[in-house]
PDB file of C-alpha atoms in Angstrom:
ATOM      1  CA  GLU B 142     -22.939 -28.185  33.991  1.00 49.00           C
ATOM      2  CA  ARG B 143     -20.601 -25.964  35.927  1.00 53.00           C
ATOM      3  CA  HIS B 144     -22.293 -26.927  39.210  1.00 53.00           C
ATOM      4  CA  GLY B 145     -22.025 -30.611  38.320  1.00 51.00           C
ATOM      5  CA  ARG B 146     -18.251 -30.346  37.890  1.00 52.00           C
ATOM      6  CA  ASP B 147     -17.907 -28.582  41.240  1.00 53.00           C
ATOM      7  CA  ARG B 148     -19.811 -31.377  42.983  1.00 53.00           C
ATOM      8  CA  GLU B 149     -17.653 -34.046  41.385  1.00 51.00           C
ATOM      9  CA  GLY B 150     -14.495 -32.209  42.456  1.00 51.00           C
ATOM     10  CA  LYS B 151     -15.717 -31.936  46.045  1.00 49.00           C
ATOM     11  CA  GLU B 152     -16.693 -35.605  46.139  1.00 48.00           C
ATOM     12  CA  GLU B 153     -13.240 -36.598  44.917  1.00 47.00           C
ATOM     13  CA  LYS B 154     -11.642 -34.469  47.652  1.00 47.00           C
ATOM     14  CA  ARG B 155     -13.809 -36.091  50.321  1.00 46.00           C
ATOM     15  CA  GLU B 156     -12.779 -39.559  49.245  1.00 46.00           C
ATOM     16  CA  LYS B 157      -9.093 -38.651  49.489  1.00 43.00           C
ATOM     17  CA  LYS B 158      -9.285 -37.385  53.102  1.00 43.00           C
ATOM     18  CA  LYS B 159      -7.792 -39.771  55.631  1.00 41.00           C
ATOM     19  CA  VAL B 160      -7.932 -39.977  59.446  1.00 42.00           C
ATOM     20  CA  TYR B 161      -4.984 -41.251  61.463  1.00 42.00           C
ATOM     21  CA  PHE B 162      -5.188 -43.195  64.712  1.00 43.00           C
ATOM     22  CA  PHE B 163      -2.031 -43.451  66.764  1.00 43.00           C
ATOM     23  CA  PHE B 164      -2.851 -46.435  68.999  1.00 44.00           C
ATOM     24  CA  ASN B 165      -4.023 -49.915  68.133  1.00 42.00           C
ATOM     25  CA  ASP B 166      -5.351 -52.593  70.451  1.00 45.00           C
ATOM     26  CA  THR B 167      -1.844 -53.452  71.705  1.00 42.00           C
ATOM     27  CA  ALA B 168      -1.008 -49.820  72.526  1.00 42.00           C
ATOM     28  CA  THR B 169       1.839 -49.572  70.029  1.00 40.00           C
ATOM     29  CA  THR B 170       2.460 -46.554  67.854  1.00 40.00           C
ATOM     30  CA  GLU B 171       1.393 -48.096  64.559  1.00 42.00           C
ATOM     31  CA  ILE B 172      -0.617 -45.714  62.382  1.00 46.00           C
ATOM     32  CA  TYR B 173      -3.892 -46.802  60.845  1.00 49.00           C
ATOM     33  CA  THR B 174      -5.325 -45.029  57.840  1.00 49.00           C
ATOM     34  CA  LEU B 175      -9.097 -45.132  57.540  1.00 51.00           C
ATOM     35  CA  SER B 176     -11.423 -43.338  55.250  1.00 50.00           C
ATOM     36  CA  LEU B 177     -13.419 -40.533  56.822  1.00 50.00           C
ATOM     37  CA  HIS B 178     -16.675 -42.495  56.990  1.00 51.00           C
ATOM     38  CA  ASP B 179     -14.917 -45.327  58.936  1.00 55.00           C
ATOM     39  CA  ALA B 180     -13.520 -43.023  61.610  1.00 55.00           C
ATOM     40  CA  LEU B 181     -15.083 -42.442  65.011  1.00 55.00           C
ATOM     41  CA  PRO B 182     -15.993 -38.885  65.938  1.00 60.00           C
ATOM     42  CA  ILE B 183     -13.338 -37.085  67.999  1.00 67.00           C
ATOM     43  CA  SER B 184     -15.602 -36.937  71.055  1.00 77.00           C
ATOM     44  CA  SER B 185     -15.940 -40.739  70.965  1.00 77.00           C
ATOM     45  CA  LEU B 186     -12.181 -41.115  70.712  1.00 77.00           C
ATOM     46  CA  GLU B 187     -11.645 -38.748  73.615  1.00 81.00           C
ATOM     47  CA  ARG B 188     -14.129 -40.729  75.709  1.00 82.00           C
ATOM     48  CA  LEU B 189     -12.453 -43.985  74.713  1.00 83.00           C
ATOM     49  CA  PHE B 190      -9.058 -42.570  75.688  1.00 83.00           C
ATOM     50  CA  ALA B 191     -10.404 -41.265  79.010  1.00 83.00           C
ATOM     51  CA  ASP B 192     -12.036 -44.647  79.711  1.00 86.00           C
ATOM     52  CA  SER B 193      -8.763 -46.408  78.922  1.00 87.00           C
ATOM     53  CA  LYS B 194      -6.846 -44.085  81.254  1.00 86.00           C
ATOM     54  CA  SER B 195      -9.385 -44.720  84.007  1.00 87.00           C
ATOM     55  CA  GLN B 196      -9.149 -48.491  83.504  1.00 89.00           C
ATOM     56  CA  VAL B 197      -5.346 -48.418  83.687  1.00 88.00           C
ATOM     57  CA  SER B 198      -5.500 -46.297  86.850  1.00 88.00           C
ATOM     58  CA  LEU B 199      -7.993 -48.721  88.374  1.00 90.00           C
ATOM     59  CA  ASP B 200      -5.826 -51.716  87.442  1.00 90.00           C
ATOM     60  CA  VAL B 201      -2.726 -50.138  88.991  1.00 91.00           C
ATOM     61  CA  LEU B 202      -4.591 -49.148  92.155  1.00 92.00           C
ATOM     62  CA  SER B 203      -6.098 -52.626  92.478  1.00 93.00           C
ATOM     63  CA  ALA B 204      -2.692 -54.259  91.975  1.00 93.00           C
ATOM     64  CA  TRP B 205      -1.153 -51.870  94.523  1.00 93.00           C
ATOM     65  CA  ASN B 206      -3.822 -52.757  97.095  1.00 94.00           C
ATOM     66  CA  ASP B 207      -3.280 -56.479  96.449  1.00 94.00           C
ATOM     67  CA  ARG B 208       0.454 -55.991  96.965  1.00 94.00           C
ATOM     68  CA  GLN B 209      -0.083 -54.104 100.230  1.00 95.00           C
ATOM     69  CA  GLU B 210      -2.456 -56.798 101.473  1.00 96.00           C
ATOM     70  CA  SER B 211       0.048 -59.521 100.534  1.00 95.00           C
ATOM     71  CA  ALA B 212       2.835 -57.656 102.344  1.00 95.00           C
ATOM     72  CA  ALA B 213       0.689 -57.431 105.472  1.00 96.00           C
ATOM     73  CA  ARG B 214      -0.129 -61.155 105.260  1.00 96.00           C
ATOM     74  CA  LEU B 215       3.568 -61.961 104.931  1.00 96.00           C
ATOM     75  CA  THR B 216       4.382 -59.901 108.030  1.00 96.00           C
ATOM     76  CA  VAL B 217       1.696 -61.716 110.004  1.00 97.00           C
ATOM     77  CA  ALA B 218       2.885 -65.081 108.669  1.00 97.00           C
ATOM     78  CA  LYS B 219       6.462 -64.359 109.823  1.00 97.00           C
ATOM     79  CA  ARG B 220       5.280 -63.511 113.320  1.00 97.00           C
ATOM     80  CA  THR B 221       2.978 -66.544 113.432  1.00 97.00           C
ATOM     81  CA  THR B 222       5.894 -68.761 112.399  1.00 97.00           C
ATOM     82  CA  GLU B 223       7.964 -67.413 115.282  1.00 97.00           C
ATOM     83  CA  LEU B 224       5.125 -68.104 117.715  1.00 97.00           C
ATOM     84  CA  ALA B 225       4.575 -71.625 116.358  1.00 97.00           C
ATOM     85  CA  ASP B 226       8.302 -72.364 116.710  1.00 97.00           C
ATOM     86  CA  GLU B 227       8.230 -71.189 120.318  1.00 97.00           C
ATOM     87  CA  ASN B 228       5.086 -73.231 121.025  1.00 97.00           C
ATOM     88  CA  LEU B 229       6.746 -76.336 119.576  1.00 97.00           C
ATOM     89  CA  ARG B 230       9.898 -75.718 121.623  1.00 97.00           C
ATOM     90  CA  VAL B 231       7.893 -75.350 124.844  1.00 97.00           C
ATOM     91  CA  SER B 232       5.790 -78.446 124.063  1.00 97.00           C
ATOM     92  CA  ARG B 233       8.913 -80.539 123.484  1.00 97.00           C
ATOM     93  CA  LEU B 234      10.493 -79.218 126.679  1.00 97.00           C
ATOM     94  CA  ARG B 235       7.362 -80.019 128.683  1.00 96.00           C
ATOM     95  CA  TYR B 236       7.241 -83.518 127.157  1.00 96.00           C
ATOM     96  CA  THR B 237      10.888 -84.250 128.023  1.00 96.00           C
ATOM     97  CA  ARG B 238      10.204 -83.204 131.614  1.00 95.00           C
ATOM     98  CA  GLY B 239       7.119 -85.406 131.771  1.00 94.00           C
ATOM     99  CA  MET B 240       4.699 -82.482 132.079  1.00 95.00           C
ATOM    100  CA  ALA B 241       2.884 -83.033 128.746  1.00 94.00           C
ATOM    101  CA  LEU B 242       1.618 -85.864 126.625  1.00 95.00           C
ATOM    102  CA  GLN B 243       3.025 -86.779 123.243  1.00 95.00           C
ATOM    103  CA  THR B 244      -0.223 -85.620 121.616  1.00 96.00           C
ATOM    104  CA  GLU B 245       0.540 -82.049 122.737  1.00 96.00           C
ATOM    105  CA  VAL B 246       3.870 -82.209 120.894  1.00 96.00           C
ATOM    106  CA  LEU B 247       2.178 -83.702 117.832  1.00 97.00           C
ATOM    107  CA  ASP B 248      -0.436 -80.929 117.871  1.00 97.00           C
ATOM    108  CA  ALA B 249       2.314 -78.313 118.102  1.00 97.00           C
ATOM    109  CA  GLN B 250       4.140 -79.931 115.173  1.00 97.00           C
ATOM    110  CA  SER B 251       0.921 -80.004 113.159  1.00 97.00           C
ATOM    111  CA  ARG B 252       0.278 -76.313 113.873  1.00 97.00           C
ATOM    112  CA  ARG B 253       3.894 -75.507 112.931  1.00 97.00           C
ATOM    113  CA  THR B 254       3.462 -77.335 109.605  1.00 97.00           C
ATOM    114  CA  GLN B 255       0.258 -75.415 108.830  1.00 98.00           C
ATOM    115  CA  VAL B 256       1.925 -72.116 109.738  1.00 97.00           C
ATOM    116  CA  ALA B 257       4.847 -72.968 107.441  1.00 97.00           C
ATOM    117  CA  ARG B 258       2.386 -73.626 104.586  1.00 97.00           C
ATOM    118  CA  ASP B 259       0.712 -70.288 105.270  1.00 96.00           C
ATOM    119  CA  TYR B 260       4.088 -68.531 105.256  1.00 97.00           C
ATOM    120  CA  PHE B 261       5.107 -70.022 101.920  1.00 97.00           C
ATOM    121  CA  SER B 262       1.693 -69.200 100.486  1.00 96.00           C
ATOM    122  CA  ALA B 263       2.094 -65.579 101.628  1.00 96.00           C
ATOM    123  CA  THR B 264       5.581 -65.488 100.072  1.00 96.00           C
ATOM    124  CA  TYR B 265       4.147 -66.715  96.771  1.00 96.00           C
ATOM    125  CA  ASP B 266       1.255 -64.239  96.980  1.00 95.00           C
ATOM    126  CA  ILE B 267       3.539 -61.240  97.472  1.00 95.00           C
ATOM    127  CA  SER B 268       5.729 -62.301  94.545  1.00 93.00           C
ATOM    128  CA  LEU B 269       2.666 -62.674  92.347  1.00 93.00           C
ATOM    129  CA  ALA B 270       1.223 -59.359  93.530  1.00 94.00           C
ATOM    130  CA  GLN B 271       4.541 -57.654  92.787  1.00 91.00           C
ATOM    131  CA  LEU B 272       4.520 -59.011  89.226  1.00 91.00           C
ATOM    132  CA  GLN B 273       0.866 -58.067  88.729  1.00 91.00           C
ATOM    133  CA  LEU B 274       1.618 -54.531  89.890  1.00 90.00           C
ATOM    134  CA  ARG B 275       4.549 -54.267  87.488  1.00 89.00           C
ATOM    135  CA  HIS B 276       2.332 -55.587  84.696  1.00 88.00           C
ATOM    136  CA  ALA B 277      -0.442 -53.097  85.475  1.00 89.00           C
ATOM    137  CA  ALA B 278       2.079 -50.232  85.662  1.00 86.00           C
ATOM    138  CA  GLY B 279       3.588 -51.281  82.333  1.00 83.00           C
ATOM    139  CA  ILE B 280       7.077 -52.011  83.670  1.00 84.00           C
ATOM    140  CA  LEU B 281       7.021 -55.809  83.655  1.00 76.00           C
ATOM    141  CA  GLY B 282       9.211 -56.194  80.582  1.00 70.00           C
ATOM    142  CA  THR B 283      12.043 -53.887  81.627  1.00 63.00           C
ATOM    143  CA  LEU B 284      15.560 -54.390  80.330  1.00 55.00           C
ATOM    144  CA  ASP B 285      16.792 -55.298  83.808  1.00 59.00           C
ATOM    145  CA  PRO B 286      16.038 -59.053  84.183  1.00 51.00           C
ATOM    146  CA  TRP B 287      16.075 -58.752  87.981  1.00 56.00           C
ATOM    147  CA  ALA B 288      13.724 -55.752  88.108  1.00 56.00           C
ATOM    148  CA  ALA B 289      10.732 -57.966  88.915  1.00 52.00           C
ATOM    149  CA  ASN B 290      12.414 -58.942  92.187  1.00 57.00           C
ATOM    150  CA  LYS B 291      13.108 -55.374  93.280  1.00 60.00           C
ATOM    151  CA  PRO B 292      10.445 -53.914  95.557  1.00 57.00           C
ATOM    152  CA  LEU B 293       8.475 -50.913  94.395  1.00 55.00           C
ATOM    153  CA  PRO B 294       8.358 -47.902  96.720  1.00 51.00           C
TER     154      PRO B 294
END
């Protein structure tokens, strides 16, 4: 009978033990209380945390690379716009002097229009990449409303 009471006391203590988790699926600091049999082993939690850290690092690195690529495309688009403007200027000059056909001017205008589209697309892409990088780094919702427009180092 004495052993039976000891077992009952131990079982009651086991049921009262709780495990606390400090992060939920939205990464806030809410605390969840689960009974011991619902909890994951510590090694599983450590692996889950390490996997999450790796995923965040990968997301930030990927966003950084996208931003760098977009910045390079924007630089090329600026230079291409300058060249297309010069080509259009020369084509118009040649046409006014009777050294070129009107189709050459129209082709130069068409190329200039396409280059302008590419430039605006590159401008959009770098803005989007900048926001995606801020989102991945966890600084998208800063208190400064203009922070999204400031370049990262």
